[in-house]
Amino acid sequence: MKLSIRSKILLGYAVVLVLFFISQTFGFKLTEKYIRNQNNQILKEKARDAASYINNLTSSIELDHLGIGREFQLNYESDPDKVVEVIKYSIRQKFFYQNISILSPTGRELIKADRYSVSRDENLSIEIPTDPFKSALSGRTAVSKVYFSESDSMPYLSVFTPVVSELGLVAGVVKSQLRLDRLSDVIAQVKLGKSGFAYVVDDEGRLIMHPKHELVLSGPNFSDRPVIKRQLDSGEDNEQLLPESSDVYTNEDNVRVVSDSLKIPGLEWIVVVEQPEAEIFAQLTMLRNLYFTTAAFSLLLLVASSIVLSTRFIQPILKLIYFTDLIKQGNLDTEVEITSGDEIEDLGKSLNIMALQLKTNRSQLEREKENISSERNKLAVILSAIEDGVIATDLNQCITQFNSAAEKITGTESKQVIGRYLKEVFRLYDKEEELLPDRYAPIRNDTFEGVIFNKKNLRLVANQKESCVNLVTGKITESRAGNLGCIITVHDVTEELKLEEMKVDFVSMAAHELRTPLTSIRGYVQIISDEIAPQLSDEHKRYVERLVVSTRNLNSLIDNLLNVARIERDAFKVDVSPVDLSETISNTVSGFKEIAHTKNQTVEYLPLTTKFPHVLADSFRISQVLSNLLSNAVAYTQSGGTIKVKESIESNPDINGKSRLVVSIMDTGQGIPKEAIPKLFSKFYRVSGALEQGSKGTGLGLFISKSIIEMHHGNIWVRSELGKGSTFYFALPILTDDSIKHFNEIKTGDKLSQVNMNGILLK
């Protein structure tokens, strides 16, 4: 059945109204139940508070007794006045003490004092052996029943506490008489609402504490009240929990009250709390009146508003229906005019803006279609002109773009590879390890944009053709929206590597060719230095010494060139084994102390203070690295400077849970510029400026040192501050007992593969 908007609004308001009445009624019932439960909880809490006040009071009295007993044992024989002073101090501090006395085990009063006087021997009496007195003699604090004095009709209570000697024997009893009407102020602290209060009765129902002192003096007995009778009938000497619902009765002022009670363990007193019923349910009465008033007003308001709103909504909505029919027909030149001043008017304005935007977008889409076609043609031209291979993939690692450079590198036409998986077109190898597409072209779902893979000197095999390439893979933010997985750039370095290999071959050949004549020159120079030099003049001797140094430097250069060639050919090997490098480091440092001494420099050696660990190393190569670093430190440190060689053990960040040996060489030289540090370990690199002056280096020593340390799976780095000096570090992984055992198991000769070295270091 189809209903009009007016009918739907009226029906909707009717449903809302019914739900409102139901919720209001349900809420009122819940509120009423909540108030009753809340009041029961408050009564229980107030009863516990009153009981707590009385328990705290009895604990305080017992502490006073213990203090008096302690003073009695210490000073009664020597200075009884001190005992009296302590008693009078306690009476002054607590207004409810009538008197306090100390009794002997036989019941004779030894000392007795009240608020105003002290009883002497002739005024002292003997305590009748009551049950509380006997309990105190047995070592327990006891309280008498409440009794009313015949002279003043006041309720009193006596408390007995044993005086225990160091041997554990009862030496006497401290007795205090308490006037309970003076404790009414304590119970008066318990307040419930505006006029609720608490009172206390004894185990016979007699009133002993009440905010109204005159009522206590009249000595009423409330044992017939249900809230008290229930506690008296329970007969339990412990805290009696109250029932879920409180008792209602009419009190001595003829007021209906809601009450609850609680028995105090030990004393067998009953604490009663009560509050007028009218005061408790005053809020509930107010809520009931508010409920009926709100319900009537809501009914009138909802009926009136439903009629007005239903009429006001119809006309603007009919206009909107007509306008949307025009848009559906493609007429985007009209506008709808609505002046209702509400959301429907805003909707009409939004529809007008939407129609205008649709008209604009229709024209823009036509232009964009032409631009996209033009840009696609431009992109095709650009990709074909790029010398590097460009390969684009979708989110399934299938090829979507394959430029002419990629065709040349792989030897495959683009039309043969579009839509195929990467692994079906070519294979990539890093040395002997094959790289899968998930590694060099991963599909990432995050918003990262930039390079996600970058690797040089990879071997690419495609269509029975092999090339050496540098590969970079990138990702853009919009890749998922455009079904673009990643963009792979392939740079063919096959010819570059061939040229580099030719260069290395030439350097190696030149170095070998120079070594033969240099060996002859060194031999002749050595003969001149040993046999003829003593017959030469001082000036000629200096010439010979310079010739010896020059040939030595030239020989070092040739060695370095050969080492660089071996490193780049992967022919430079290290002969590793588990070794203790302490002697190697010590001997190398000692060899440089004399050289540094000639330049007025100091070399300090700070070895490990603990046992030197074993590392997997080639002692000769490590000595070569340390010699190079010390040689640089001596060369670049001024006269009078200091060079420190220090050993330490640190955690290895590259192998979790493992440690490494760190050797540092610190000098007080000129320091290294910050911008030069990243290039410091490159081939033939020399720092320009002040450090270059007087330097005879070739820029190969640090490159060779870095290569040696990395062959040991170690690290080498530098920290420097210009004008203050530099510190070079190299670190080697420390072998555990398991690593050494593993080394001995897999060793098959004097050489070990890199794979084996990795396995040993990870043990």
PDB file of N, CA and C in Angstrom, residues 99-159:
ATOM      1  N   ASN A  99      37.216   7.250  84.761  1.00  0.00           N
ATOM      2  CA  ASN A  99      38.421   7.038  85.567  1.00  0.00           C
ATOM      3  C   ASN A  99      39.203   5.877  84.978  1.00  0.00           C
ATOM      4  N   ILE A 100      40.492   5.785  85.363  1.00  0.00           N
ATOM      5  CA  ILE A 100      41.374   4.702  84.928  1.00  0.00           C
ATOM      6  C   ILE A 100      42.134   4.208  86.150  1.00  0.00           C
ATOM      7  N   SER A 101      42.207   2.889  86.323  1.00  0.00           N
ATOM      8  CA  SER A 101      42.929   2.302  87.459  1.00  0.00           C
ATOM      9  C   SER A 101      43.788   1.143  86.977  1.00  0.00           C
ATOM     10  N   ILE A 102      44.796   0.811  87.821  1.00  0.00           N
ATOM     11  CA  ILE A 102      45.647  -0.346  87.563  1.00  0.00           C
ATOM     12  C   ILE A 102      45.437  -1.327  88.705  1.00  0.00           C
ATOM     13  N   LEU A 103      45.093  -2.582  88.335  1.00  0.00           N
ATOM     14  CA  LEU A 103      44.778  -3.610  89.328  1.00  0.00           C
ATOM     15  C   LEU A 103      45.880  -4.645  89.361  1.00  0.00           C
ATOM     16  N   SER A 104      46.104  -5.157  90.550  1.00  0.00           N
ATOM     17  CA  SER A 104      47.041  -6.283  90.697  1.00  0.00           C
ATOM     18  C   SER A 104      46.342  -7.554  90.237  1.00  0.00           C
ATOM     19  N   PRO A 105      47.082  -8.654  90.025  1.00  0.00           N
ATOM     20  CA  PRO A 105      46.433  -9.915  89.612  1.00  0.00           C
ATOM     21  C   PRO A 105      45.387 -10.394  90.604  1.00  0.00           C
ATOM     22  N   THR A 106      45.468  -9.929  91.874  1.00  0.00           N
ATOM     23  CA  THR A 106      44.465 -10.348  92.867  1.00  0.00           C
ATOM     24  C   THR A 106      43.248  -9.450  92.854  1.00  0.00           C
ATOM     25  N   GLY A 107      43.287  -8.363  92.075  1.00  0.00           N
ATOM     26  CA  GLY A 107      42.146  -7.464  91.979  1.00  0.00           C
ATOM     27  C   GLY A 107      42.288  -6.215  92.822  1.00  0.00           C
ATOM     28  N   ARG A 108      43.377  -6.071  93.537  1.00  0.00           N
ATOM     29  CA  ARG A 108      43.555  -4.873  94.368  1.00  0.00           C
ATOM     30  C   ARG A 108      43.969  -3.702  93.495  1.00  0.00           C
ATOM     31  N   GLU A 109      43.337  -2.549  93.755  1.00  0.00           N
ATOM     32  CA  GLU A 109      43.683  -1.345  93.007  1.00  0.00           C
ATOM     33  C   GLU A 109      45.041  -0.825  93.479  1.00  0.00           C
ATOM     34  N   LEU A 110      45.984  -0.628  92.547  1.00  0.00           N
ATOM     35  CA  LEU A 110      47.307  -0.096  92.863  1.00  0.00           C
ATOM     36  C   LEU A 110      47.362   1.413  92.632  1.00  0.00           C
ATOM     37  N   ILE A 111      46.734   1.852  91.516  1.00  0.00           N
ATOM     38  CA  ILE A 111      46.657   3.282  91.181  1.00  0.00           C
ATOM     39  C   ILE A 111      45.289   3.521  90.595  1.00  0.00           C
ATOM     40  N   LYS A 112      44.671   4.673  90.948  1.00  0.00           N
ATOM     41  CA  LYS A 112      43.381   5.027  90.373  1.00  0.00           C
ATOM     42  C   LYS A 112      43.316   6.540  90.262  1.00  0.00           C
ATOM     43  N   ALA A 113      42.877   7.007  89.065  1.00  0.00           N
ATOM     44  CA  ALA A 113      42.789   8.457  88.851  1.00  0.00           C
ATOM     45  C   ALA A 113      41.587   8.749  87.980  1.00  0.00           C
ATOM     46  N   ASP A 114      40.936   9.904  88.271  1.00  0.00           N
ATOM     47  CA  ASP A 114      39.877  10.381  87.385  1.00  0.00           C
ATOM     48  C   ASP A 114      40.316  11.715  86.796  1.00  0.00           C
ATOM     49  N   ARG A 115      39.400  12.462  86.240  1.00  0.00           N
ATOM     50  CA  ARG A 115      39.742  13.689  85.540  1.00  0.00           C
ATOM     51  C   ARG A 115      40.251  14.772  86.491  1.00  0.00           C
ATOM     52  N   TYR A 116      39.893  14.631  87.793  1.00  0.00           N
ATOM     53  CA  TYR A 116      40.226  15.717  88.721  1.00  0.00           C
ATOM     54  C   TYR A 116      41.092  15.298  89.901  1.00  0.00           C
ATOM     55  N   SER A 117      41.219  13.996  90.189  1.00  0.00           N
ATOM     56  CA  SER A 117      41.939  13.589  91.390  1.00  0.00           C
ATOM     57  C   SER A 117      42.612  12.245  91.192  1.00  0.00           C
ATOM     58  N   VAL A 118      43.482  11.929  92.190  1.00  0.00           N
ATOM     59  CA  VAL A 118      44.181  10.642  92.226  1.00  0.00           C
ATOM     60  C   VAL A 118      43.879  10.000  93.562  1.00  0.00           C
ATOM     61  N   SER A 119      43.416   8.755  93.559  1.00  0.00           N
ATOM     62  CA  SER A 119      43.081   8.060  94.812  1.00  0.00           C
ATOM     63  C   SER A 119      44.333   7.506  95.456  1.00  0.00           C
ATOM     64  N   ARG A 120      44.488   7.716  96.731  1.00  0.00           N
ATOM     65  CA  ARG A 120      45.614   7.195  97.491  1.00  0.00           C
ATOM     66  C   ARG A 120      45.265   5.836  98.101  1.00  0.00           C
ATOM     67  N   ASP A 121      46.185   5.323  98.913  1.00  0.00           N
ATOM     68  CA  ASP A 121      46.037   3.951  99.430  1.00  0.00           C
ATOM     69  C   ASP A 121      44.740   3.733 100.176  1.00  0.00           C
ATOM     70  N   GLU A 122      44.387   4.709 101.024  1.00  0.00           N
ATOM     71  CA  GLU A 122      43.202   4.501 101.851  1.00  0.00           C
ATOM     72  C   GLU A 122      41.914   4.547 101.046  1.00  0.00           C
ATOM     73  N   ASN A 123      41.959   5.134  99.806  1.00  0.00           N
ATOM     74  CA  ASN A 123      40.757   5.230  98.960  1.00  0.00           C
ATOM     75  C   ASN A 123      40.709   4.155  97.885  1.00  0.00           C
ATOM     76  N   LEU A 124      41.686   3.255  97.839  1.00  0.00           N
ATOM     77  CA  LEU A 124      41.718   2.199  96.840  1.00  0.00           C
ATOM     78  C   LEU A 124      40.901   1.005  97.300  1.00  0.00           C
ATOM     79  N   SER A 125      40.336   0.278  96.343  1.00  0.00           N
ATOM     80  CA  SER A 125      39.460  -0.855  96.676  1.00  0.00           C
ATOM     81  C   SER A 125      39.959  -2.108  95.964  1.00  0.00           C
ATOM     82  N   ILE A 126      39.173  -3.157  96.100  1.00  0.00           N
ATOM     83  CA  ILE A 126      39.503  -4.441  95.468  1.00  0.00           C
ATOM     84  C   ILE A 126      38.423  -4.744  94.442  1.00  0.00           C
ATOM     85  N   GLU A 127      38.861  -5.111  93.201  1.00  0.00           N
ATOM     86  CA  GLU A 127      37.944  -5.427  92.101  1.00  0.00           C
ATOM     87  C   GLU A 127      37.330  -6.798  92.319  1.00  0.00           C
ATOM     88  N   ILE A 128      36.013  -6.829  92.177  1.00  0.00           N
ATOM     89  CA  ILE A 128      35.326  -8.116  92.248  1.00  0.00           C
ATOM     90  C   ILE A 128      35.720  -8.925  91.007  1.00  0.00           C
ATOM     91  N   PRO A 129      36.106 -10.157  91.115  1.00  0.00           N
ATOM     92  CA  PRO A 129      36.590 -10.952  89.963  1.00  0.00           C
ATOM     93  C   PRO A 129      35.476 -11.273  88.972  1.00  0.00           C
ATOM     94  N   THR A 130      35.111 -10.278  88.156  1.00  0.00           N
ATOM     95  CA  THR A 130      34.095 -10.481  87.110  1.00  0.00           C
ATOM     96  C   THR A 130      34.707 -11.233  85.927  1.00  0.00           C
ATOM     97  N   ASP A 131      33.817 -11.654  85.006  1.00  0.00           N
ATOM     98  CA  ASP A 131      34.292 -12.364  83.808  1.00  0.00           C
ATOM     99  C   ASP A 131      35.263 -11.520  82.974  1.00  0.00           C
ATOM    100  N   PRO A 132      34.983 -10.235  82.716  1.00  0.00           N
ATOM    101  CA  PRO A 132      35.958  -9.439  81.945  1.00  0.00           C
ATOM    102  C   PRO A 132      37.317  -9.355  82.647  1.00  0.00           C
ATOM    103  N   PHE A 133      37.303  -9.228  84.015  1.00  0.00           N
ATOM    104  CA  PHE A 133      38.565  -9.169  84.745  1.00  0.00           C
ATOM    105  C   PHE A 133      39.328 -10.489  84.589  1.00  0.00           C
ATOM    106  N   LYS A 134      38.613 -11.607  84.657  1.00  0.00           N
ATOM    107  CA  LYS A 134      39.265 -12.913  84.508  1.00  0.00           C
ATOM    108  C   LYS A 134      39.834 -13.070  83.095  1.00  0.00           C
ATOM    109  N   SER A 135      39.097 -12.579  82.112  1.00  0.00           N
ATOM    110  CA  SER A 135      39.593 -12.665  80.731  1.00  0.00           C
ATOM    111  C   SER A 135      40.881 -11.884  80.581  1.00  0.00           C
ATOM    112  N   ALA A 136      40.958 -10.708  81.239  1.00  0.00           N
ATOM    113  CA  ALA A 136      42.180  -9.907  81.159  1.00  0.00           C
ATOM    114  C   ALA A 136      43.338 -10.638  81.817  1.00  0.00           C
ATOM    115  N   LEU A 137      43.070 -11.337  82.948  1.00  0.00           N
ATOM    116  CA  LEU A 137      44.141 -12.104  83.612  1.00  0.00           C
ATOM    117  C   LEU A 137      44.641 -13.245  82.722  1.00  0.00           C
ATOM    118  N   SER A 138      43.775 -13.729  81.838  1.00  0.00           N
ATOM    119  CA  SER A 138      44.208 -14.811  80.942  1.00  0.00           C
ATOM    120  C   SER A 138      44.938 -14.270  79.712  1.00  0.00           C
ATOM    121  N   GLY A 139      45.080 -12.917  79.610  1.00  0.00           N
ATOM    122  CA  GLY A 139      45.883 -12.339  78.526  1.00  0.00           C
ATOM    123  C   GLY A 139      45.082 -11.696  77.429  1.00  0.00           C
ATOM    124  N   ARG A 140      43.745 -11.516  77.573  1.00  0.00           N
ATOM    125  CA  ARG A 140      42.925 -10.950  76.515  1.00  0.00           C
ATOM    126  C   ARG A 140      42.206  -9.697  77.016  1.00  0.00           C
ATOM    127  N   THR A 141      42.129  -8.702  76.145  1.00  0.00           N
ATOM    128  CA  THR A 141      41.359  -7.494  76.463  1.00  0.00           C
ATOM    129  C   THR A 141      39.885  -7.847  76.474  1.00  0.00           C
ATOM    130  N   ALA A 142      39.152  -7.367  77.500  1.00  0.00           N
ATOM    131  CA  ALA A 142      37.736  -7.703  77.635  1.00  0.00           C
ATOM    132  C   ALA A 142      36.944  -6.441  77.946  1.00  0.00           C
ATOM    133  N   VAL A 143      35.651  -6.472  77.581  1.00  0.00           N
ATOM    134  CA  VAL A 143      34.752  -5.333  77.791  1.00  0.00           C
ATOM    135  C   VAL A 143      33.551  -5.813  78.585  1.00  0.00           C
ATOM    136  N   SER A 144      33.163  -5.035  79.573  1.00  0.00           N
ATOM    137  CA  SER A 144      32.004  -5.397  80.389  1.00  0.00           C
ATOM    138  C   SER A 144      30.715  -5.047  79.677  1.00  0.00           C
ATOM    139  N   LYS A 145      29.630  -5.549  80.198  1.00  0.00           N
ATOM    140  CA  LYS A 145      28.338  -5.142  79.672  1.00  0.00           C
ATOM    141  C   LYS A 145      28.041  -3.709  80.116  1.00  0.00           C
ATOM    142  N   VAL A 146      27.147  -3.079  79.376  1.00  0.00           N
ATOM    143  CA  VAL A 146      26.758  -1.707  79.723  1.00  0.00           C
ATOM    144  C   VAL A 146      25.902  -1.740  80.998  1.00  0.00           C
ATOM    145  N   TYR A 147      26.226  -0.841  81.892  1.00  0.00           N
ATOM    146  CA  TYR A 147      25.437  -0.741  83.140  1.00  0.00           C
ATOM    147  C   TYR A 147      25.131   0.732  83.380  1.00  0.00           C
ATOM    148  N   PHE A 148      24.010   0.958  84.036  1.00  0.00           N
ATOM    149  CA  PHE A 148      23.555   2.315  84.323  1.00  0.00           C
ATOM    150  C   PHE A 148      23.805   2.633  85.791  1.00  0.00           C
ATOM    151  N   SER A 149      24.402   3.773  86.019  1.00  0.00           N
ATOM    152  CA  SER A 149      24.753   4.187  87.369  1.00  0.00           C
ATOM    153  C   SER A 149      23.490   4.556  88.147  1.00  0.00           C
ATOM    154  N   GLU A 150      23.437   4.146  89.397  1.00  0.00           N
ATOM    155  CA  GLU A 150      22.290   4.469  90.245  1.00  0.00           C
ATOM    156  C   GLU A 150      22.307   5.936  90.652  1.00  0.00           C
ATOM    157  N   SER A 151      23.509   6.538  90.651  1.00  0.00           N
ATOM    158  CA  SER A 151      23.618   7.922  91.111  1.00  0.00           C
ATOM    159  C   SER A 151      23.204   8.924  90.035  1.00  0.00           C
ATOM    160  N   ASP A 152      23.601   8.718  88.789  1.00  0.00           N
ATOM    161  CA  ASP A 152      23.290   9.701  87.740  1.00  0.00           C
ATOM    162  C   ASP A 152      22.531   9.096  86.552  1.00  0.00           C
ATOM    163  N   SER A 153      22.175   7.767  86.644  1.00  0.00           N
ATOM    164  CA  SER A 153      21.411   7.073  85.592  1.00  0.00           C
ATOM    165  C   SER A 153      22.117   7.087  84.236  1.00  0.00           C
ATOM    166  N   MET A 154      23.417   7.347  84.228  1.00  0.00           N
ATOM    167  CA  MET A 154      24.180   7.378  82.985  1.00  0.00           C
ATOM    168  C   MET A 154      24.655   5.969  82.628  1.00  0.00           C
ATOM    169  N   PRO A 155      24.741   5.640  81.318  1.00  0.00           N
ATOM    170  CA  PRO A 155      25.286   4.342  80.900  1.00  0.00           C
ATOM    171  C   PRO A 155      26.814   4.351  80.986  1.00  0.00           C
ATOM    172  N   TYR A 156      27.358   3.279  81.559  1.00  0.00           N
ATOM    173  CA  TYR A 156      28.810   3.161  81.701  1.00  0.00           C
ATOM    174  C   TYR A 156      29.265   1.824  81.100  1.00  0.00           C
ATOM    175  N   LEU A 157      30.572   1.784  80.881  1.00  0.00           N
ATOM    176  CA  LEU A 157      31.191   0.587  80.317  1.00  0.00           C
ATOM    177  C   LEU A 157      32.617   0.497  80.861  1.00  0.00           C
ATOM    178  N   SER A 158      33.065  -0.704  81.235  1.00  0.00           N
ATOM    179  CA  SER A 158      34.435  -0.890  81.729  1.00  0.00           C
ATOM    180  C   SER A 158      35.220  -1.738  80.726  1.00  0.00           C
ATOM    181  N   VAL A 159      36.500  -1.332  80.501  1.00  0.00           N
ATOM    182  CA  VAL A 159      37.390  -2.044  79.597  1.00  0.00           C
ATOM    183  C   VAL A 159      38.590  -2.537  80.389  1.00  0.00           C
TER     184      VAL A 159
END
